[in-house]
Coordinates of C-alpha atoms and ligand atoms in Angstrom, one line a residue:
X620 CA 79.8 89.6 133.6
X621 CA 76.7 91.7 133.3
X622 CA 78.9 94.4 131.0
X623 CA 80.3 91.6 128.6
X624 CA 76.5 90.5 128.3
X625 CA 75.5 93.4 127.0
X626 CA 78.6 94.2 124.9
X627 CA 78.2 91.0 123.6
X628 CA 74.4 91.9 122.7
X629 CA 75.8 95.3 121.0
X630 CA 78.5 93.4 118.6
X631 CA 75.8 90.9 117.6
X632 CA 72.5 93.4 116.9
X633 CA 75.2 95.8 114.6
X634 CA 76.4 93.1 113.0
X635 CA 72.7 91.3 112.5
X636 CA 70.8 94.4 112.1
X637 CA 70.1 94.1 108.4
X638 CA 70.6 91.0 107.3
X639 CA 70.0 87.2 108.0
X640 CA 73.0 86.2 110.2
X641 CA 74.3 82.8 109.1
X642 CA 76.2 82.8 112.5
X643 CA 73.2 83.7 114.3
X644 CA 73.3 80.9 116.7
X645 CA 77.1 80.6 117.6
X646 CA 78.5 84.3 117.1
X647 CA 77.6 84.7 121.1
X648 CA 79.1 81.5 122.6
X649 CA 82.3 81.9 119.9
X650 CA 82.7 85.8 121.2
X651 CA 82.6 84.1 125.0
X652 CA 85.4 82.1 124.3
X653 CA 87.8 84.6 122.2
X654 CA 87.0 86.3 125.8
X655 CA 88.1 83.4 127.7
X656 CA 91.0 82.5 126.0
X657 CA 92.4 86.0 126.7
X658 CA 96.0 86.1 127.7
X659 CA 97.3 88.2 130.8
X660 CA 100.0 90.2 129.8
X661 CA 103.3 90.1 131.2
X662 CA 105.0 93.5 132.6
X663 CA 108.7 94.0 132.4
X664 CA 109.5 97.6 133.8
X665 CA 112.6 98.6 130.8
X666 CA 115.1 101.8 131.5
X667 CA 117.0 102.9 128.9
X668 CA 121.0 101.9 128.5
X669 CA 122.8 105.2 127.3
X670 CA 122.4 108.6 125.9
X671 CA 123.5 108.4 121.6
X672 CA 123.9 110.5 118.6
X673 CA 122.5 109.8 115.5
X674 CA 125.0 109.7 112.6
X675 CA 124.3 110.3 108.9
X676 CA 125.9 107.9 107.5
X677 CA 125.2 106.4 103.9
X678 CA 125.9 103.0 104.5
X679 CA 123.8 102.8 107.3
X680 CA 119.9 101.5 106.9
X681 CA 118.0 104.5 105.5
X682 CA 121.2 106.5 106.0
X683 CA 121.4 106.7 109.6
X684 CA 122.7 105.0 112.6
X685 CA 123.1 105.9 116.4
X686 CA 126.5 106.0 118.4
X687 CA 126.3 106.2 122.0
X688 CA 127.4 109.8 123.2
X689 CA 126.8 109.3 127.0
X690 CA 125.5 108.0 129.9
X691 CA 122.4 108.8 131.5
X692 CA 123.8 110.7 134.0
X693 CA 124.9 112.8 131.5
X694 CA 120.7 113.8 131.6
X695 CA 119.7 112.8 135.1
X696 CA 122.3 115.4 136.9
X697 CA 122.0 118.4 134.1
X698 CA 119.5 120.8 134.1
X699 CA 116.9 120.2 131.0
X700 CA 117.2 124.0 130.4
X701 CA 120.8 123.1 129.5
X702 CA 120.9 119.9 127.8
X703 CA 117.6 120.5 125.9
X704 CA 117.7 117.7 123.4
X705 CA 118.7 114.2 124.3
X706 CA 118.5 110.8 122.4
X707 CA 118.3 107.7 125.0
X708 CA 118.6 104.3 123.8
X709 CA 116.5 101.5 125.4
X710 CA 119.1 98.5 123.8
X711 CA 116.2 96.8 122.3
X712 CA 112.3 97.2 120.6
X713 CA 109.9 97.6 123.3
X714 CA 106.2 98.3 123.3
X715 CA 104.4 99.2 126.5
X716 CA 104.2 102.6 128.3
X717 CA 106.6 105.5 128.3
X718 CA 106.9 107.3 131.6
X719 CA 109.4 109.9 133.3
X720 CA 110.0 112.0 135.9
X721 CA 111.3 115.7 136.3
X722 CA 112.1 116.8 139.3
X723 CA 112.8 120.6 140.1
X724 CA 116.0 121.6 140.7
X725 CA 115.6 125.6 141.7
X726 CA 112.7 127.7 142.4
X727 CA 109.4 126.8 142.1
X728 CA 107.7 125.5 138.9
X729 CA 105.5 128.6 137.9
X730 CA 104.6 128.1 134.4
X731 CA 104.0 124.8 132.3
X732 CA 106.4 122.9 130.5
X733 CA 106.6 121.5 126.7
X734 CA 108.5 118.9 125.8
X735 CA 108.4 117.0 122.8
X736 CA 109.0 113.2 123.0
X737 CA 109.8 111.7 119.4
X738 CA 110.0 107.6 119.5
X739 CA 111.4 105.5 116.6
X740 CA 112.0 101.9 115.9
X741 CA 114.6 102.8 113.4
X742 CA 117.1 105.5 113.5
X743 CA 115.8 107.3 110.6
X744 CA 112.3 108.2 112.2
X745 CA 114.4 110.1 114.3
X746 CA 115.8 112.1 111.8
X747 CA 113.5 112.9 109.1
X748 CA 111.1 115.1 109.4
X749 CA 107.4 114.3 109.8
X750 CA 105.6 117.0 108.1
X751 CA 104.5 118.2 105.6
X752 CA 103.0 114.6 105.7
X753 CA 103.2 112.7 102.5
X754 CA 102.2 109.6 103.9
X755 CA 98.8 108.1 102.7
X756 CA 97.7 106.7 106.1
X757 CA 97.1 108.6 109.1
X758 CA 100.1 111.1 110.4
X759 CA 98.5 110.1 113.7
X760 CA 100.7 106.8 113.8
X761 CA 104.0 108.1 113.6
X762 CA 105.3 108.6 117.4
X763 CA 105.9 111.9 118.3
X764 CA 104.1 113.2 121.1
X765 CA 104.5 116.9 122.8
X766 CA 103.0 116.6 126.3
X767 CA 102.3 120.2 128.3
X768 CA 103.3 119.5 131.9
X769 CA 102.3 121.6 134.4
X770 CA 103.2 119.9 137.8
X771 CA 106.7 118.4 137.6
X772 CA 107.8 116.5 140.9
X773 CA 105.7 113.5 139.9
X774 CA 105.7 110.5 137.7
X775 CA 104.0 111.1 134.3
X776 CA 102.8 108.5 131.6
X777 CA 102.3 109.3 128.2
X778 CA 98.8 107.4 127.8
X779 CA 99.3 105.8 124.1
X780 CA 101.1 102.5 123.6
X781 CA 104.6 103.1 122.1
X782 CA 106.6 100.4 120.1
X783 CA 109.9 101.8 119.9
X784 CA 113.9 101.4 120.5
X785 CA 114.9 105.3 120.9
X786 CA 113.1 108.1 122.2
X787 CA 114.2 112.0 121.2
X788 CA 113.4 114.4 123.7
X789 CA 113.3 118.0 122.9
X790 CA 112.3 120.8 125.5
X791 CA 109.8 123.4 123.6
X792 CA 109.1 125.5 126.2
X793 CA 109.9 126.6 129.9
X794 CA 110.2 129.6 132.0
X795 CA 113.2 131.6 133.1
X796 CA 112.2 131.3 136.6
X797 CA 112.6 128.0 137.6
X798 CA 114.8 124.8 136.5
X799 CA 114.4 120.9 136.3
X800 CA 116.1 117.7 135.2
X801 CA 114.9 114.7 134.3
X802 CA 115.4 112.6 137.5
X803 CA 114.2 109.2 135.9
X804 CA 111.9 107.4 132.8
X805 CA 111.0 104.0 132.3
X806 CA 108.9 101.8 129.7
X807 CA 106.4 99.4 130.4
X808 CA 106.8 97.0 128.3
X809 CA 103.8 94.5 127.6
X810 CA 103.7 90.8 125.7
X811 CA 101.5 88.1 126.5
X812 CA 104.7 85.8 125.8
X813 CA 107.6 85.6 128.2
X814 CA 111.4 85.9 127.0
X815 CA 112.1 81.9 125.9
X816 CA 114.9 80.5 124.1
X817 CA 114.9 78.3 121.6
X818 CA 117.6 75.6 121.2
X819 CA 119.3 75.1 117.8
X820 CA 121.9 72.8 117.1
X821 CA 126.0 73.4 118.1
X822 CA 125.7 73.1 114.0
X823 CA 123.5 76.4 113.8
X824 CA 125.5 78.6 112.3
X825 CA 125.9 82.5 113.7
X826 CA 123.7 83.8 111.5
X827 CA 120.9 81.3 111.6
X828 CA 121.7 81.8 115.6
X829 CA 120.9 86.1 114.9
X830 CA 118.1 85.2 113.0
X831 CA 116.2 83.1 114.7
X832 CA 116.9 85.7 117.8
X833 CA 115.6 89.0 115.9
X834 CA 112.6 86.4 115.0
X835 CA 111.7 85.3 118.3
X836 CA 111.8 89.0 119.3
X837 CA 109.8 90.1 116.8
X838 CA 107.1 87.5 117.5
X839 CA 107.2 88.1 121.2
X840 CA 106.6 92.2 121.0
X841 CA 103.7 91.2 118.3
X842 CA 101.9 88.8 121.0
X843 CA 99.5 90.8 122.9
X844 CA 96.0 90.0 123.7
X845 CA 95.6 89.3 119.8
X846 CA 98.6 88.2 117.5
X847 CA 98.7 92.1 116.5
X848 CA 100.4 92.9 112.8
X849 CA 102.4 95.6 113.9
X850 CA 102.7 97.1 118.0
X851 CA 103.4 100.1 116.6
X852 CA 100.9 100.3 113.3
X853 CA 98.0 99.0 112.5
X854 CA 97.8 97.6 116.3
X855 CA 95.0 94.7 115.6
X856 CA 94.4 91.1 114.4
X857 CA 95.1 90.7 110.6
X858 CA 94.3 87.1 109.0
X859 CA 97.3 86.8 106.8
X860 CA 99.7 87.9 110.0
X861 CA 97.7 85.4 112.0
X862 CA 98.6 82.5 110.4
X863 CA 101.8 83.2 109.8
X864 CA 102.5 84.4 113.7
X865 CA 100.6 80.6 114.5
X866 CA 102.9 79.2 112.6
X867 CA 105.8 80.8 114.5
X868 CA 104.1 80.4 117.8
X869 CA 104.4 77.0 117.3
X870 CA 107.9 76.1 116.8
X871 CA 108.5 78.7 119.6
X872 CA 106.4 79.5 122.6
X873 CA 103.4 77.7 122.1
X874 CA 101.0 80.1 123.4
X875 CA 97.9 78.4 121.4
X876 CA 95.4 79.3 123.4
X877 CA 96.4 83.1 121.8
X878 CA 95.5 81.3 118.4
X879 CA 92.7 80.3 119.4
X880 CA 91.4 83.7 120.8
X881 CA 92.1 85.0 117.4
X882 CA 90.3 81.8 115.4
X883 CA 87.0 82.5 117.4
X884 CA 87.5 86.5 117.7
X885 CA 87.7 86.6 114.1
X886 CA 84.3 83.9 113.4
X887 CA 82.3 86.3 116.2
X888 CA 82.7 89.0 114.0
X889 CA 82.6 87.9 111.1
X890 CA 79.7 89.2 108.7
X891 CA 76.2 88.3 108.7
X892 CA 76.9 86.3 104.9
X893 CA 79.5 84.2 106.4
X894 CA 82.6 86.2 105.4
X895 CA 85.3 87.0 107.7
X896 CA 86.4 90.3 107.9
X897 CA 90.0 90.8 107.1
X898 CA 90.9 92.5 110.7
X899 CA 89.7 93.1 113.4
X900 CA 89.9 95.1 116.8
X901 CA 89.6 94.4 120.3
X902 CA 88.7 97.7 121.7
X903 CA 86.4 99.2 123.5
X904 CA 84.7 96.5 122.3
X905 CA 85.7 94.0 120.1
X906 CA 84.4 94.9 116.3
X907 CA 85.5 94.3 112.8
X908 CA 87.0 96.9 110.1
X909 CA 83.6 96.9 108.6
X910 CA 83.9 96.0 104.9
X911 CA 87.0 95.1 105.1
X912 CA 87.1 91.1 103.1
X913 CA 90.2 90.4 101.8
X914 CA 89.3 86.4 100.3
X915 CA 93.3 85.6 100.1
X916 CA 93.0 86.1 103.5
X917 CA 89.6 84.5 104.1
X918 CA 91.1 81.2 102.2
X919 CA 94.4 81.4 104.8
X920 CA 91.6 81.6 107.9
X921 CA 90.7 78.1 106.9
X922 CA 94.6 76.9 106.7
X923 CA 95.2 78.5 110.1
X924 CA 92.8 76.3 111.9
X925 CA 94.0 73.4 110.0
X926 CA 97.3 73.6 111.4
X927 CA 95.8 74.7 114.6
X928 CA 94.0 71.6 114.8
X929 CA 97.3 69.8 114.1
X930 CA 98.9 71.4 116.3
X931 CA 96.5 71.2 119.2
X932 CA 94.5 68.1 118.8
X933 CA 91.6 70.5 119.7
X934 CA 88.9 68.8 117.7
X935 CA 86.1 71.0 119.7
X936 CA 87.6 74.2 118.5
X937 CA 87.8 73.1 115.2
X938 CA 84.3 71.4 114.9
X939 CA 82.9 75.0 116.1
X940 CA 84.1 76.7 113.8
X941 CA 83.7 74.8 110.7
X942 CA 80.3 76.8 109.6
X943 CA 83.4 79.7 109.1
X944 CA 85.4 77.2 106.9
X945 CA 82.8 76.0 104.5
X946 CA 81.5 79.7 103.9
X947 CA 85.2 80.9 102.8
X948 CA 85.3 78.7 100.5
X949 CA 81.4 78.9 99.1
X950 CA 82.2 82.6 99.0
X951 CA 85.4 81.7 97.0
X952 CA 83.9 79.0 94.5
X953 CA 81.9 82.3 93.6
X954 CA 84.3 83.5 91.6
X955 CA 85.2 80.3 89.3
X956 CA 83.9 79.9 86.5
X957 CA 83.2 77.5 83.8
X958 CA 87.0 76.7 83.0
X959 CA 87.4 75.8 86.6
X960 CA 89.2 79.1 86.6
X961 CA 89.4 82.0 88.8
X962 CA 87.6 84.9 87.5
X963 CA 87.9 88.2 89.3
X964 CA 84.8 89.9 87.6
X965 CA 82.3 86.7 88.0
X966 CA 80.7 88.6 91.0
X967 CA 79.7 92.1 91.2
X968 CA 81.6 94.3 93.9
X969 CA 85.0 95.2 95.0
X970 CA 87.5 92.4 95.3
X971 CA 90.1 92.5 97.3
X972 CA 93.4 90.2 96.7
X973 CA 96.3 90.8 98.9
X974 CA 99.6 88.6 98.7
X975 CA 102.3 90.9 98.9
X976 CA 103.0 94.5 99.0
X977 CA 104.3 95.3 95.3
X978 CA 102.9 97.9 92.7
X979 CA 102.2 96.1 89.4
X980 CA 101.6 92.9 91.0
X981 CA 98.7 90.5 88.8
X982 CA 97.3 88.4 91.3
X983 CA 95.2 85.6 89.0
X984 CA 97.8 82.9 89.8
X985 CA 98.5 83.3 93.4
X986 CA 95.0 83.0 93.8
X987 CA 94.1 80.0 91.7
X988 CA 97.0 78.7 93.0
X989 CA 95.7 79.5 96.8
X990 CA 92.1 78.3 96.3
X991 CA 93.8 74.5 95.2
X992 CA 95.4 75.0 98.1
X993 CA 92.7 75.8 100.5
X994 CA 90.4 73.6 98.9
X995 CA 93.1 70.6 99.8
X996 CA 93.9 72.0 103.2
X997 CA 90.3 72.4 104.1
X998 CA 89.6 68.9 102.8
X999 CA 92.3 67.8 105.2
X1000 CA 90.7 69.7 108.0
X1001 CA 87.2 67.9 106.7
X1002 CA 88.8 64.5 107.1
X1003 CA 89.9 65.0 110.8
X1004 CA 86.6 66.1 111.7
X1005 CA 84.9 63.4 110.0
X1006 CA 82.7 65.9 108.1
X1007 CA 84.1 64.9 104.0
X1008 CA 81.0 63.8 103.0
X1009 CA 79.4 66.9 103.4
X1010 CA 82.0 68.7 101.2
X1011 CA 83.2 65.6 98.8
X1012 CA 83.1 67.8 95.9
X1013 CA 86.0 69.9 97.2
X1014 CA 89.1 67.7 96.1
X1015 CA 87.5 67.2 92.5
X1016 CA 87.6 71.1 92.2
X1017 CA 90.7 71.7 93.4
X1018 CA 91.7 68.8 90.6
X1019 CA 90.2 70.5 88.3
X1020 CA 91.1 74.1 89.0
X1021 CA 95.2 72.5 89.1
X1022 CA 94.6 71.1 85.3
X1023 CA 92.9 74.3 84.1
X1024 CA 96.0 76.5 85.7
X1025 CA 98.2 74.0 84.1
X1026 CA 96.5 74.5 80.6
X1027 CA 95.7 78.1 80.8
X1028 CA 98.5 79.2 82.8
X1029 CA 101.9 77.5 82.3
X1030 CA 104.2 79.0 79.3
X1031 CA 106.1 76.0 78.9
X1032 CA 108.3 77.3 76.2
X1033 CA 109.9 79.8 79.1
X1034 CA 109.4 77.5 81.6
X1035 CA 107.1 79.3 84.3
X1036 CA 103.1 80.8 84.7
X1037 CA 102.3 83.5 83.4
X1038 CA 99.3 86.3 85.1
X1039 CA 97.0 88.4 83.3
X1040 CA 96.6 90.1 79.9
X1041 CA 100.0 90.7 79.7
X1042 CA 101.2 87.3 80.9
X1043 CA 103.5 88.9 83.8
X1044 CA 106.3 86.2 85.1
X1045 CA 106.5 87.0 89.3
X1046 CA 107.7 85.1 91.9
X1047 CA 105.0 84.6 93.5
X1048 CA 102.9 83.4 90.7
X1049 CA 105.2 80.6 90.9
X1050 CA 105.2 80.5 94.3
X1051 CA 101.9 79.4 94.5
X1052 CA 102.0 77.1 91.7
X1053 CA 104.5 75.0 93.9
X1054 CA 102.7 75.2 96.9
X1055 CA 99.1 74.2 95.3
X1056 CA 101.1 71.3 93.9
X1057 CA 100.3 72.5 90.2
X1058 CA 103.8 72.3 89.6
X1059 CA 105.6 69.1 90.4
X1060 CA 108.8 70.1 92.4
X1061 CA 111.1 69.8 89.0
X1062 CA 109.1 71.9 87.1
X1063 CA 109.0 74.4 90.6
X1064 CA 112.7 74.1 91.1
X1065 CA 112.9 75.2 87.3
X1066 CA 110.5 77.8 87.0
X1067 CA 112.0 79.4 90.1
X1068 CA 115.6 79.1 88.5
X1069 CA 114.3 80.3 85.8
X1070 CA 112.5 83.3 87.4
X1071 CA 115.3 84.6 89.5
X1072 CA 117.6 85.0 86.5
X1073 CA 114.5 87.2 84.8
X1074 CA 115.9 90.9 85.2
X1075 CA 111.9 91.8 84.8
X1076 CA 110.3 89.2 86.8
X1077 CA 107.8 91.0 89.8
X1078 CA 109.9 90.1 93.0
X1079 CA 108.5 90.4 96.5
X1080 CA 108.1 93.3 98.5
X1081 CA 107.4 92.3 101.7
X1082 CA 108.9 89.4 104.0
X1083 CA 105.4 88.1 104.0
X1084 CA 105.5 87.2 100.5
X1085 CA 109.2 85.6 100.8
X1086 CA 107.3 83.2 103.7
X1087 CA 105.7 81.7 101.1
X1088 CA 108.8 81.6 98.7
X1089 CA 110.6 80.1 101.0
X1090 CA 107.9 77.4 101.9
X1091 CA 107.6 76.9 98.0
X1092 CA 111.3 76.3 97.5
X1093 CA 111.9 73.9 100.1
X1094 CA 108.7 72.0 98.6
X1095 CA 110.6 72.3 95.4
X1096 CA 113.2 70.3 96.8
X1097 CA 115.9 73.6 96.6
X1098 CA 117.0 73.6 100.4
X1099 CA 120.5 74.9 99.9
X1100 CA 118.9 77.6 98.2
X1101 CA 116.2 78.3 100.6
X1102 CA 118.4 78.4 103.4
X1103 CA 120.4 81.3 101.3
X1104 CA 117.6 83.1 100.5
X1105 CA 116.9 83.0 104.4
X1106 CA 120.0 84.6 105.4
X1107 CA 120.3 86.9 103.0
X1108 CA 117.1 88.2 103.0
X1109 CA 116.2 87.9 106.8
X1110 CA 120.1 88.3 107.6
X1111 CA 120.8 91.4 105.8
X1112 CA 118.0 93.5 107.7
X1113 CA 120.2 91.5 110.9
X1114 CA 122.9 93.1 109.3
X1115 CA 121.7 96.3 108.9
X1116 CA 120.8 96.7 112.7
X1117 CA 117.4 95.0 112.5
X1118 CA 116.2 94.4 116.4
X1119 CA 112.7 93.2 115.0
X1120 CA 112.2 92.8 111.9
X1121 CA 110.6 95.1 109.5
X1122 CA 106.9 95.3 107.8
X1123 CA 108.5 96.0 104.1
X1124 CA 111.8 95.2 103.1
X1125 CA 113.6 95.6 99.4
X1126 CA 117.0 94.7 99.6
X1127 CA 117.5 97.4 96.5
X1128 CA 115.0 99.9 97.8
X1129 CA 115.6 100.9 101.6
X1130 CA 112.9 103.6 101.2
X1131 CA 110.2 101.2 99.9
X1132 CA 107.0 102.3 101.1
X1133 CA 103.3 100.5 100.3
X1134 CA 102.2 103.8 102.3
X1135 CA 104.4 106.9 100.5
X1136 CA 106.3 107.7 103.6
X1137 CA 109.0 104.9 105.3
X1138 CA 108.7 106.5 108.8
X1139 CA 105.0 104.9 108.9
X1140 CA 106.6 101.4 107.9
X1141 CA 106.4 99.2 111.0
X1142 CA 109.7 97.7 112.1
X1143 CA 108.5 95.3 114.5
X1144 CA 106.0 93.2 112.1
X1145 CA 104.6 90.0 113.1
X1146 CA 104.4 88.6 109.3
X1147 CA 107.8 88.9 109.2
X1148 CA 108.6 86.6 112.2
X1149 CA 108.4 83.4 110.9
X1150 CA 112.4 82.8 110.3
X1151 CA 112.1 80.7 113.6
X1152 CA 109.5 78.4 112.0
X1153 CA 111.7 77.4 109.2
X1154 CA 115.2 77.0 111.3
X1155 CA 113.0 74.8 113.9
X1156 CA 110.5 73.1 111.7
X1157 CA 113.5 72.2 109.2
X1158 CA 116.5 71.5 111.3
X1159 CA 118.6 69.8 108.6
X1160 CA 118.0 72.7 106.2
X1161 CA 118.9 75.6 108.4
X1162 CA 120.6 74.2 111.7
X1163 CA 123.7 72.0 109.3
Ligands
RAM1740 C1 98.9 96.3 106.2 C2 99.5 95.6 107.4 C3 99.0 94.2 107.8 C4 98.5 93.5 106.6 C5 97.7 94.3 105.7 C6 97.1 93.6 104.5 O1 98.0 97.2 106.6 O2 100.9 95.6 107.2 O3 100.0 93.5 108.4 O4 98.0 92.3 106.9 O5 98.4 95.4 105.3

């Protein structure tokens, strides 16, 4: 108690030291309760099912698959000095804590070992090699580790956290005079949410039956003590992830008080203005990625407690952290101007818009389309709390900001909006048209028709940005064609061996990287979980 006092002191003098601290009197008591809300995490000890090869194989994702070669006896009674390099399979993604045990076999150990443990989610991060490093984040996350050993005979645990499916093993070094085998290895594996199923209809067809599987396991590995993005990279609490993996969470294992954590984890740390920090991390103690805003995601913080609060009924969490609310959306109202339209440059400074993962992509009509739609959704969440009449201006702006994106935006020769100077036609540009209600569902359903047929149009990149195409097209009335979308785009990473599914993925571009190498893509991604919202939230759409 008397070391989370004076943690908590630390995270609230950095984060108050220069500045006025709007949040001055709740960050402490909102820190408490992320802390109390903490989930336990669950252990399941995992052993892997079989020895396998990898196979180059062209039609295989990224151009390699595994077959299984042998059993694990074929390790356990072999001396390492023989075998050398091994592939075992663990039949599924795990994330939790690699260990293993070699025992000797002749002679005494008299020199240390070095072994080289490689883990991938994917087949391919076995086989292509790391270095030189073209990646532009840190070589650091990919999951090779070489560990010295120098006293077999016992049980030894890599220390990092591993999120993988396969692990290579390759012996580097040994001595002449003395042999070993592995006698046994075992993973971890942590989640704060236990193995559930969720019931679809006898209707449900096979796919929609894979699909919603893959999703539930990807949700599952990405529930720790936060909703992290990614067990395997970046490891922490991201807004946009968040409120897509609450979204899951509830049509699945209703874990809310894990939602919760992250809502008031997220306020305590927010900066001393009143913006939220776009992620954040819980260890050693929690703190934000400093400078970090990302204002897409600050508008989606405010959405997220909305359908917490629906979800929940819990009015106290929601009244506490309404000071957060109405500062994401002062800090966005910054930024429109006269025209009731968004303007990038109206403030000074770096601005950061998300939305998807695609080179090229203009983002000025996602986000007018988002701040209608946050203004609406944080009305809503103004309502239930009784607090509109402090913010009754917000549905008048969010009126007004829908008829200037109508007027300045919508090429109604062609049919669809078009973003910046050089009026670029994207999905998502519609997308968020539909969803902000800009468009009415016909003109959605048309524009979308419309855009799909455009060989040039910007298409997604990531399955977070086809959440929100799917949400938009079921709005838009097209739920025969949102359910196809669904299976072909979630179904064909199922078909292409998916056990989680995957951070980035181009149906036309298997390589597709946002970070210039695909081995430091994550393959277990919570924002690409939320398959299991649709198929449960919309029965008759995906379950018929
Ligand atoms: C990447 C991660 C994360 C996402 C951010 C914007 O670093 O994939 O999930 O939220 O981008």
């Amino acid at each position: 108690m008397k070391k989370t006092g004076i943690s908590l002191l630390f995270i609230i003098l950095s984060l108050s030291l220069f500045a006025q601290d709007v949040y001055q009197a709740e960050r402490a008591s909102w820190l408490e309760k992320a802390e109390q809300a903490k989930p336990a995490l669950m252990e399941t000890i995992c052993k892997p099912l079989y020895l396998v090869r990898s196979v180059q194989d062209p039609d295989a994702f990224q151009g390699w698959r595994t077959e299984k070669s042998e059993e694990m006896d074929a390790l356990y009674n072999i001396s390492f000095k023989e075998k050398k390099e091994v592939i075992a399979d663990f039949g599924k993604h795990i994330t939790g804590y690699y260990s293993f045990f070699l025992k000797t076999t002749y002679r005494t150990q008299d020199a240390p070992l070095r072994i080289k443990f490689t883990f991938a989610e994917v087949p391919a991060e076995l086989n292509t090699p790391f270095d030189p490093y073209p990646g532009t984040l840190s070589r650091a996350w990919l999951q090779d580790e070489i560990v010295t050993i120098t006293q077999v005979d016992q049980e030894i645990t890599i220390p990092r956290r591993l999120s993988f499916r396969y692990v290579k093993i390759e012996l580097l070094g040994y001595s002449p005079d003395f042999d070993f085998r592995f006698a046994d290895m075992t993973c971890k594996a942590v989640s704060s949410a236990q193995d559930i199923q969720v019931p679809l209809a006898a209707t449900a067809s096979e796919e929609i039956k894979e699909i919603n599987r893959v999703s539930l396991e990807t949700l599952k590995e990405c529930m720790q003590t936060v909703y992290e993005d990614g067990p395997k990279r970046d490891m922490r609490l991201w807004i946009g992830d968040l409120y897509l993996e609450s979204l899951a969470n509830t049509y699945s294992f209703k874990n809310h008080d894990l939602t919760k954590r992250c809502l008031y984890l997220l306020a305590g740390l927010a900066s001393t203005d009143g913006r939220l920090h776009a992620n954040v991390f819980e260890n050693p103690e929690p703190h934000p990625q400093y400078e970090s805003h990302c204002l897409d995601y600050s508008l989606l913080y405010n959405v997220t407690l909305l359908e917490y609060l629906k979800a929940t009924g819990d009015k106290e969490t929601a009244e506490d952290l309404w000071p957060v609310v109405t500062n994401q959306v002062k800090e966005a109202l910054g930024f429109v101007n006269d025209k009731y339209m968004f303007d990038p440059y109206k403030k000074e400074g770096f601005l950061w818009l998300f939305f998807d993962w695609r080179d090229g992509l203009d983002r000025n009509v996602a986000i007018q389309g988002l701040m209608v739609y946050a203004l609406n959704s944080s009305y809503e969440l103004a309502k239930m709390l009784g607090k509109e009449k402090e913010v009754k201006e917000w549905p008048e702006i969010a009126k007004k900001m829908a008829k200037a994106a109508r007027s300045e935006l919508y090429d109604s020769k062609q049919g669809v909006f078009v973003s910046g100077p050089d009026n670029q036609v994207s999905y998502l540009s519609q997308v968020w048209m539909i969803l902000s209600g800009v468009a009415s569902p016909a003109e959605g359903k048309k524009a979308l028709n419309t855009v799909f047929w455009m060989p040039d149009a910007v298409y997604p990149g990531a399955p977070y940005a086809y959440h929100y195409l799917i949400e938009a097209m079921i709005k838009a009335g097209m739920n025969d064609q949102a359910k196809e979308y669904l299976v072909t785009y979630w179904g064909g990473m199922v078909k292409k061996g998916a056990d989680t599914f995957w951070e980035v993925y181009d149906p036309n571009n298997e390589y597709l990287s946002p970070y210039n190498f695909f081995p430091v893509n994550s393959y277990c991604h919570a924002w690409s979980c939320t398959p299991v919202y649709f198929i449960q939230k919309y029965p008759e759409i995906f379950q018929q």
